[in-house]
Coordinates of C-alpha atoms in Angstrom, one line a residue:
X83 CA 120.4 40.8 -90.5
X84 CA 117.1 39.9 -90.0
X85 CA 117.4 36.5 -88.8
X86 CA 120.1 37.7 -86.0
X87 CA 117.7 39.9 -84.9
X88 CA 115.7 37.2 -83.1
X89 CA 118.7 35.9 -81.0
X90 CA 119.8 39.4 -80.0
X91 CA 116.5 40.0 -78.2
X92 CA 116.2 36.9 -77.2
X93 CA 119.6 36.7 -75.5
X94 CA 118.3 40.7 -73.9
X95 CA 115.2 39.2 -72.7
X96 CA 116.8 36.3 -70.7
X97 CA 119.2 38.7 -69.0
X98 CA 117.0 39.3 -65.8
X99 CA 116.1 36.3 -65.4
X100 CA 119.6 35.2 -64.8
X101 CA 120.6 38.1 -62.5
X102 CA 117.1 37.4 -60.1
X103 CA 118.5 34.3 -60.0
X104 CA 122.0 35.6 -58.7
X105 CA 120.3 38.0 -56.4
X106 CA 118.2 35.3 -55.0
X107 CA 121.7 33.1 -54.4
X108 CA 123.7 35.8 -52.4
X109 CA 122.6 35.1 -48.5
X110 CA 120.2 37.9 -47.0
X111 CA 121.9 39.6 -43.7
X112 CA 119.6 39.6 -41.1
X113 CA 118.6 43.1 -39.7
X114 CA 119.8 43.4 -35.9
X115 CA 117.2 44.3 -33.5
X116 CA 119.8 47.3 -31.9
X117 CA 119.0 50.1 -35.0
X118 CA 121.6 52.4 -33.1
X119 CA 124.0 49.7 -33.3
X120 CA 123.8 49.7 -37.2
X121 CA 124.0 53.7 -37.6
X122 CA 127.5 53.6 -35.6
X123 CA 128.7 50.7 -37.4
X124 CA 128.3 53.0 -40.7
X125 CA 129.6 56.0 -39.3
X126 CA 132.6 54.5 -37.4
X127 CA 133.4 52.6 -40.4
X128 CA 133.1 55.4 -43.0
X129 CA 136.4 57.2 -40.9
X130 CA 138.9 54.5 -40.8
X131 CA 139.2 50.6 -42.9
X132 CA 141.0 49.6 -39.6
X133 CA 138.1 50.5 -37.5
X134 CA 135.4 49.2 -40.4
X135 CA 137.8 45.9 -40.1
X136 CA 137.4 45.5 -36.2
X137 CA 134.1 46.6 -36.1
X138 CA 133.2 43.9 -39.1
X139 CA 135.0 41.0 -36.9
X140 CA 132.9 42.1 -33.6
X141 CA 130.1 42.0 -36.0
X142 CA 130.7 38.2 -37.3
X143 CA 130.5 37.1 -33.6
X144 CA 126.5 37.0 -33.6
X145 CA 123.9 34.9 -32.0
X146 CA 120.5 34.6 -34.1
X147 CA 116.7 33.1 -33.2
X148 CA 115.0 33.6 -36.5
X149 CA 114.7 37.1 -37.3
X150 CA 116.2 38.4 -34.2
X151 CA 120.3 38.7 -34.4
X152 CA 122.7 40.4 -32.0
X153 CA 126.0 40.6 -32.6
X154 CA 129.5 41.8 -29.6
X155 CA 129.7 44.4 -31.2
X156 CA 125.6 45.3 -30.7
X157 CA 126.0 44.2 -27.0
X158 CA 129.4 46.9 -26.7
X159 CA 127.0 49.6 -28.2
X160 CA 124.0 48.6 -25.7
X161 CA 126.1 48.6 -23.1
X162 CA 127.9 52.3 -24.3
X163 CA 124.5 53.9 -24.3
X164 CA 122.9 52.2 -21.3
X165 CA 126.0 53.4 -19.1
X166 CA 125.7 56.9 -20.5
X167 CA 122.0 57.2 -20.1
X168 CA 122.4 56.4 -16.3
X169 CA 125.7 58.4 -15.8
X170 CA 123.1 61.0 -17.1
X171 CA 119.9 60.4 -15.2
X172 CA 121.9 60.3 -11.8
X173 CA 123.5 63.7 -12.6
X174 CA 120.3 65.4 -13.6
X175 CA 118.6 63.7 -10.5
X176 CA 121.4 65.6 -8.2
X177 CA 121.2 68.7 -9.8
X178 CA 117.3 68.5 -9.6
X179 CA 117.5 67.5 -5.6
X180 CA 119.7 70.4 -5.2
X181 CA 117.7 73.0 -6.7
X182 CA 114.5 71.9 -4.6
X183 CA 116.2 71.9 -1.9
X184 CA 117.3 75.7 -2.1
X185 CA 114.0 76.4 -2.6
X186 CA 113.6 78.0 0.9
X187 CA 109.6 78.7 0.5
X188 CA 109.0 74.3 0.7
X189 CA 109.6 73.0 4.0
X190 CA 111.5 69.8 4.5
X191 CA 108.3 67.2 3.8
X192 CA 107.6 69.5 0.8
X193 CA 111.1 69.7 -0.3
X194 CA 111.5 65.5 -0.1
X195 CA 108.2 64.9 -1.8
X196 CA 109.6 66.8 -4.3
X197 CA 112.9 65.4 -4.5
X198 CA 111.1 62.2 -5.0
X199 CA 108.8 63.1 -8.1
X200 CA 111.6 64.4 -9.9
X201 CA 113.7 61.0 -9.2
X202 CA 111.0 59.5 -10.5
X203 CA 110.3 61.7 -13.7
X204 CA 113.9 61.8 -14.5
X205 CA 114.6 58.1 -14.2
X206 CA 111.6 57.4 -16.2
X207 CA 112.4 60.0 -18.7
X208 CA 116.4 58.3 -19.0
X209 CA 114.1 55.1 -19.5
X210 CA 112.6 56.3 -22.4
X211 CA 115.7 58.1 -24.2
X212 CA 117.4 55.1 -23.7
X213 CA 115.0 52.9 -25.8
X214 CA 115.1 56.0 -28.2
X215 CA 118.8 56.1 -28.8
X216 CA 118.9 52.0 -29.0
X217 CA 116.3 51.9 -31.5
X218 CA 115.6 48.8 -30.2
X219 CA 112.8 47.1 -32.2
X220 CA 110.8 45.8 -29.4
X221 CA 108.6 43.5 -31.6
X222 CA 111.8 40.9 -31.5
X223 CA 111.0 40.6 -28.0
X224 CA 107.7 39.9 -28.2
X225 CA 108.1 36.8 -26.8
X226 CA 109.8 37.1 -23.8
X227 CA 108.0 40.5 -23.0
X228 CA 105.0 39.0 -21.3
X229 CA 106.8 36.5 -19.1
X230 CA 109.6 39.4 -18.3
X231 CA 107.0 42.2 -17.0
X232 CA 104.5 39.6 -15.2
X233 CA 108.2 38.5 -13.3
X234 CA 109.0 41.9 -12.7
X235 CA 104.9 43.0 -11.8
X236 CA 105.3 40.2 -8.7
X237 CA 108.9 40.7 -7.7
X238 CA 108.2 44.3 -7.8
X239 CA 105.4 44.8 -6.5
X240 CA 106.4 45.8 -2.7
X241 CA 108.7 48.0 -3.9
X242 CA 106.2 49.8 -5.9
X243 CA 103.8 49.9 -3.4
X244 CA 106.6 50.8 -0.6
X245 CA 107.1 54.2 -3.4
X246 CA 104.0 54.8 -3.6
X247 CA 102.7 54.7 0.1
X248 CA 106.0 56.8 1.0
X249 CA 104.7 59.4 -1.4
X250 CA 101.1 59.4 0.3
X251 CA 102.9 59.7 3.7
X252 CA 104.5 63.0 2.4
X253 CA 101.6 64.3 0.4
X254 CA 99.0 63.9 3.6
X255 CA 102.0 65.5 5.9
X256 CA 101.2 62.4 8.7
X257 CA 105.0 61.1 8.9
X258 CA 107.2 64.0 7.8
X259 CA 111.2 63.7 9.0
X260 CA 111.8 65.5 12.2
X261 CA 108.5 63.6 13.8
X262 CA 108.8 61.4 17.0
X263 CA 107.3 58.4 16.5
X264 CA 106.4 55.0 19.0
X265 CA 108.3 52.1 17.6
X266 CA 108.3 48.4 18.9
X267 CA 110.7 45.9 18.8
X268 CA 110.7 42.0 17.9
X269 CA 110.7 41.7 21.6
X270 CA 107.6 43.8 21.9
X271 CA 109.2 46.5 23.8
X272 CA 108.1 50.1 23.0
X273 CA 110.3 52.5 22.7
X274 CA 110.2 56.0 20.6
X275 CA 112.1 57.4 17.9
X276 CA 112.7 59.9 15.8
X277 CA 111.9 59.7 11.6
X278 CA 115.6 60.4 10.2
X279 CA 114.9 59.9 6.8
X280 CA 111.9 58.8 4.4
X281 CA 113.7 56.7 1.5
X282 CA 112.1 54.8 -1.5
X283 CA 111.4 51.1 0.6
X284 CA 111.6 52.5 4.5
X285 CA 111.5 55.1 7.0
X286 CA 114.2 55.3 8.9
X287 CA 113.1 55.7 12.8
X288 CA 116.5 56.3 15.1
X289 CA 115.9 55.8 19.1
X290 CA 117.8 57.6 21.9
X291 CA 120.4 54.4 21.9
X292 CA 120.7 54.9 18.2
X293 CA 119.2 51.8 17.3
X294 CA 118.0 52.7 13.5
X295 CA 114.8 51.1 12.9
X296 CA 113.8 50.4 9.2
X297 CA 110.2 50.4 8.7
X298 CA 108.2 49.4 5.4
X299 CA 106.4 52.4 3.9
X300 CA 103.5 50.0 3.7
X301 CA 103.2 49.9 7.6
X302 CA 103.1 53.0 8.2
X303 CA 100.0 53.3 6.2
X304 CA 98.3 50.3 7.4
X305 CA 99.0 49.7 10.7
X306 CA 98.1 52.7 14.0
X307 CA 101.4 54.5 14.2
X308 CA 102.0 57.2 17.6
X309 CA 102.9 60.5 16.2
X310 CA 104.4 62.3 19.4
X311 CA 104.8 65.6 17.1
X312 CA 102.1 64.9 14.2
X313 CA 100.4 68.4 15.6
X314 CA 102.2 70.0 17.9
X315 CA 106.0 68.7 19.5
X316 CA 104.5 69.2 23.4
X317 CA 104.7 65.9 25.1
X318 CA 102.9 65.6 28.2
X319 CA 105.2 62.9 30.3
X320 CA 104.1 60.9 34.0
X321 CA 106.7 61.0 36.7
X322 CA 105.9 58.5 39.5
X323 CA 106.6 59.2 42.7
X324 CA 105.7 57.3 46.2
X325 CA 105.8 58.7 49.8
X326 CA 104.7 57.2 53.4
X327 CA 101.8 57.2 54.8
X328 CA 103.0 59.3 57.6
X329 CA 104.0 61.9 55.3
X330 CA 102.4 65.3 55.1
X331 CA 101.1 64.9 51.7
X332 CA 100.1 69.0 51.4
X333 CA 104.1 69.0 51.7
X334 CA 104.7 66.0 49.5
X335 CA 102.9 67.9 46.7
X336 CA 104.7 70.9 47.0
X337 CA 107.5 69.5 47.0
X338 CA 107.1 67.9 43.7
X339 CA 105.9 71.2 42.0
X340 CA 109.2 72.3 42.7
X341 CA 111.0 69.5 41.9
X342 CA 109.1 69.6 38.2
X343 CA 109.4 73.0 38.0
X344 CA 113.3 73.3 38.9
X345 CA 114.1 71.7 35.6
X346 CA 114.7 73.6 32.6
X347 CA 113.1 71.7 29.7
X348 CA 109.8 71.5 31.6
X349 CA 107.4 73.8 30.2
X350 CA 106.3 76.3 32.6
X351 CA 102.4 76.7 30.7
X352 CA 101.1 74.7 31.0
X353 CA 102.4 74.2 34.3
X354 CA 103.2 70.8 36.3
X355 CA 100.5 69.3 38.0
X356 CA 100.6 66.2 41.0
X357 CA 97.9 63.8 41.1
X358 CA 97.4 61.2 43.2
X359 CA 97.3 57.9 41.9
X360 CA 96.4 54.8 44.5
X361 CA 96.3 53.7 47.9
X362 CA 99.5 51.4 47.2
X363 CA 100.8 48.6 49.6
X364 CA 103.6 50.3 51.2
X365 CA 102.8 53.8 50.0
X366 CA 100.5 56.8 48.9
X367 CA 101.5 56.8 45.4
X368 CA 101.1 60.1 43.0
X369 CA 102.1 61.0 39.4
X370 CA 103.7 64.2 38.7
X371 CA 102.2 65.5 35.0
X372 CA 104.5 67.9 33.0
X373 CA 105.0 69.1 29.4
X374 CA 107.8 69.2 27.1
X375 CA 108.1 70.8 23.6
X376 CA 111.6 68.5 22.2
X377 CA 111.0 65.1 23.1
X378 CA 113.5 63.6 20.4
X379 CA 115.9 65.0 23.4
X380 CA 114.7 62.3 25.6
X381 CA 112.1 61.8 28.0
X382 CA 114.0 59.1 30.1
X383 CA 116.7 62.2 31.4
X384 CA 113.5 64.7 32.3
X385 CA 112.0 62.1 34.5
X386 CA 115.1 61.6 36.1
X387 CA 116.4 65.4 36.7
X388 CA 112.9 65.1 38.2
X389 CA 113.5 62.3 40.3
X390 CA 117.0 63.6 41.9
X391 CA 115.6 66.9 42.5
X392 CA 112.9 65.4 44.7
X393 CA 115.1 63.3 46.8
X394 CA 117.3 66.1 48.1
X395 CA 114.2 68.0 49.2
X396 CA 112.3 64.9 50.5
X397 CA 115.6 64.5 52.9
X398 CA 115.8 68.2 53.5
X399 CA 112.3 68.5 54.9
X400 CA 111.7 64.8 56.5
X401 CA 109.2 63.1 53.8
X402 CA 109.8 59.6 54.4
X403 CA 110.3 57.7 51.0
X404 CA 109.0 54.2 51.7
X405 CA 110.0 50.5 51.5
X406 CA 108.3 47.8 51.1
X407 CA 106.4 46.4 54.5
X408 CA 104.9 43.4 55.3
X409 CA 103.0 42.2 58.6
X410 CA 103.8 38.3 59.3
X411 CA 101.2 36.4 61.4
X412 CA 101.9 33.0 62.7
X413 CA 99.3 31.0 63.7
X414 CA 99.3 29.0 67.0
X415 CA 99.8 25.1 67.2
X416 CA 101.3 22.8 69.2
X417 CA 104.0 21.6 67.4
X418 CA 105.2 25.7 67.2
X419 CA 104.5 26.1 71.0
X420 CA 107.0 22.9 71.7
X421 CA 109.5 24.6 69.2
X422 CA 109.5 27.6 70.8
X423 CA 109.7 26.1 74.6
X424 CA 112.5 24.1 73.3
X425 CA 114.4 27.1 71.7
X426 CA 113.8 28.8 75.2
X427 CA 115.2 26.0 77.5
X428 CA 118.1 26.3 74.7
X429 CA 118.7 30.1 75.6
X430 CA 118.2 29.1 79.0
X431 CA 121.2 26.0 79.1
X432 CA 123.6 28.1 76.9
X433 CA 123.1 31.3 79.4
X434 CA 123.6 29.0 82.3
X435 CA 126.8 27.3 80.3
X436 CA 128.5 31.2 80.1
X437 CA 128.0 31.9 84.3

């Protein structure tokens, strides 16, 4: 008895031993870098063996870089989550425009600015519950990290800074929607427009011909913009008119007063007002100064109600509207005095030719 007693505890003590060394044989399943991806796996699988069975096989399909593993069936639940997250970001960012815009005490700059801050919050906010839900263990991508948010800093960075100068235009209450604004073309022709929408890259300028202009917020905040309504909407516009110098111009003015002041979307205070201009060529020329209070109606249609008002009264009280004149002087040679005898005895032959 007691010389068994030495193997028995001998053959207890080596037991370990032997199973470390069995533990230390069995492979050692890498951790995924998706934690949400694990939890479902465990849940799933703990309802149904045929669903632990498929989800095991879209398991085995995996790609690993050292520590870092990802499996089809981590992408599926990335994916899953991802499209849920932005299904409800968008949602929440519609309800939230809604509600400020039935917010009747913010006027329509107010109520953009703060459709734009709320985007912003909510998007940011889905940004951050995503990562949340994922669990994603953002130390396995600690390599490409640095490379991937420099890349996005630089491709980015208009965009950001479009954002953010949009906001400032809305904040300072310069460019609001509604305003007219002096837009120029590639061609370098100026033309105005009115500010139809204020979006996340571009303000949206619409002309009269409904041309849509799409202007970075950027140069709106560098560059010197016309504001036609940045104040107040009254728009004081030139109508030029020229008469003859043989025309009574005390009538000529009157006339125009009444012509401005015939049409309805000219502003009776302040009231029209006729100045004259120039001593022109063929004509005494004068501008005809008057105010309107809705020039994303059109100024080009004011100036010519205007102008057809004017001409029925010019021809109703004789004020001569001129055309161009010239004086030609010839001088004298003698090459042009033999041209002009020969032209003569011409006349002369071919009237002599008829008797």
């Amino acid at each position: 008895m007691q010389g068994e007693t030495p193997t028995s505890v001998a053959s207890t003590a080596s037991a370990p031993p032997v199973e470390q060394a069995w533990s230390l044989a069995e492979p050692v399943r890498e951790e995924s870098a998706v934690a949400a991806a694990e939890g479902a796996k465990e849940a799933l699988s703990s309802k149904s063996e045929t669903v632990g069975s498929v989800i095991d096989t879209l398991d085995a399909v995996a790609l690993s870089f050292g520590s870092f593993r990802i499996s089809l069936f981590d992408v599926l639940i990335v994916s899953a989550v991802i499209v849920g997250v932005l299904v409800f970001a968008w949602f929440v960012s519609k309800m939230g425009r809604r509600l400020m815009r039935r917010m009747t005490r913010l006027d329509e700059a107010q109520q953009l600015l703060a459709e734009k801050i709320v985007t912003i919050l909510v998007w940011a906010a889905a940004f951050f519950l995503g990562i949340d839900l994922l669990g994603i263990d953002l130390t396995a991508l600690a390599v490409f990290s640095g490379a991937f948010g420099l890349a996005i800093g630089f491709g980015l960075q208009k965009t950001f800074g479009n954002l953010i100068a949009g906001i400032i235009l809305l904040m300072d209450r310069s460019i609001k929607p509604g305003d007219v604004i002096a837009v120029t073309d590639m061609a370098g022709n100026e033309s105005f427009g009115q500010i139809r929408k204020i979006g996340i890259r571009a303000v949206s300028v619409t002309t009269r011909d409904q041309r849509e202009y799409l202007i970075p917020n950027e140069n709106l905040m560098i560059n010197q913009v016309e504001n036609w309504s940045y104040s107040s909407k009254n728009v004081r516009m030139q109508v030029p008119v020229g008469v003859s110098y043989e025309a009574d111009m005390k009538l000529a003015e009157e006339l125009m007063l009444e012509a401005a002041k015939s049409c309805d979307r000219i502003l009776k205070a302040p009231p029209p007002t006729v100045w004259m201009s120039e001593y022109g060529d063929s004509s005494v020329n004068f501008i005809i100064h008057c105010w309107i209070q809705d020039p994303e109606e059109g100024v080009g249609n004011v100036r010519s109600a205007v102008l057809k008002k004017l001409w029925w009264l010019f021809k109703e009280n004789g004020v001569e509207i001129p055309f161009p004149q010239r004086d030609l002087h010839i001088r004298s040679s003698d090459q042009f005095d033999r041209l002009i005898d020969i032209m003569a005895q011409g006349k002369g032959g071919a009237s002599t030719a008829k008797e």
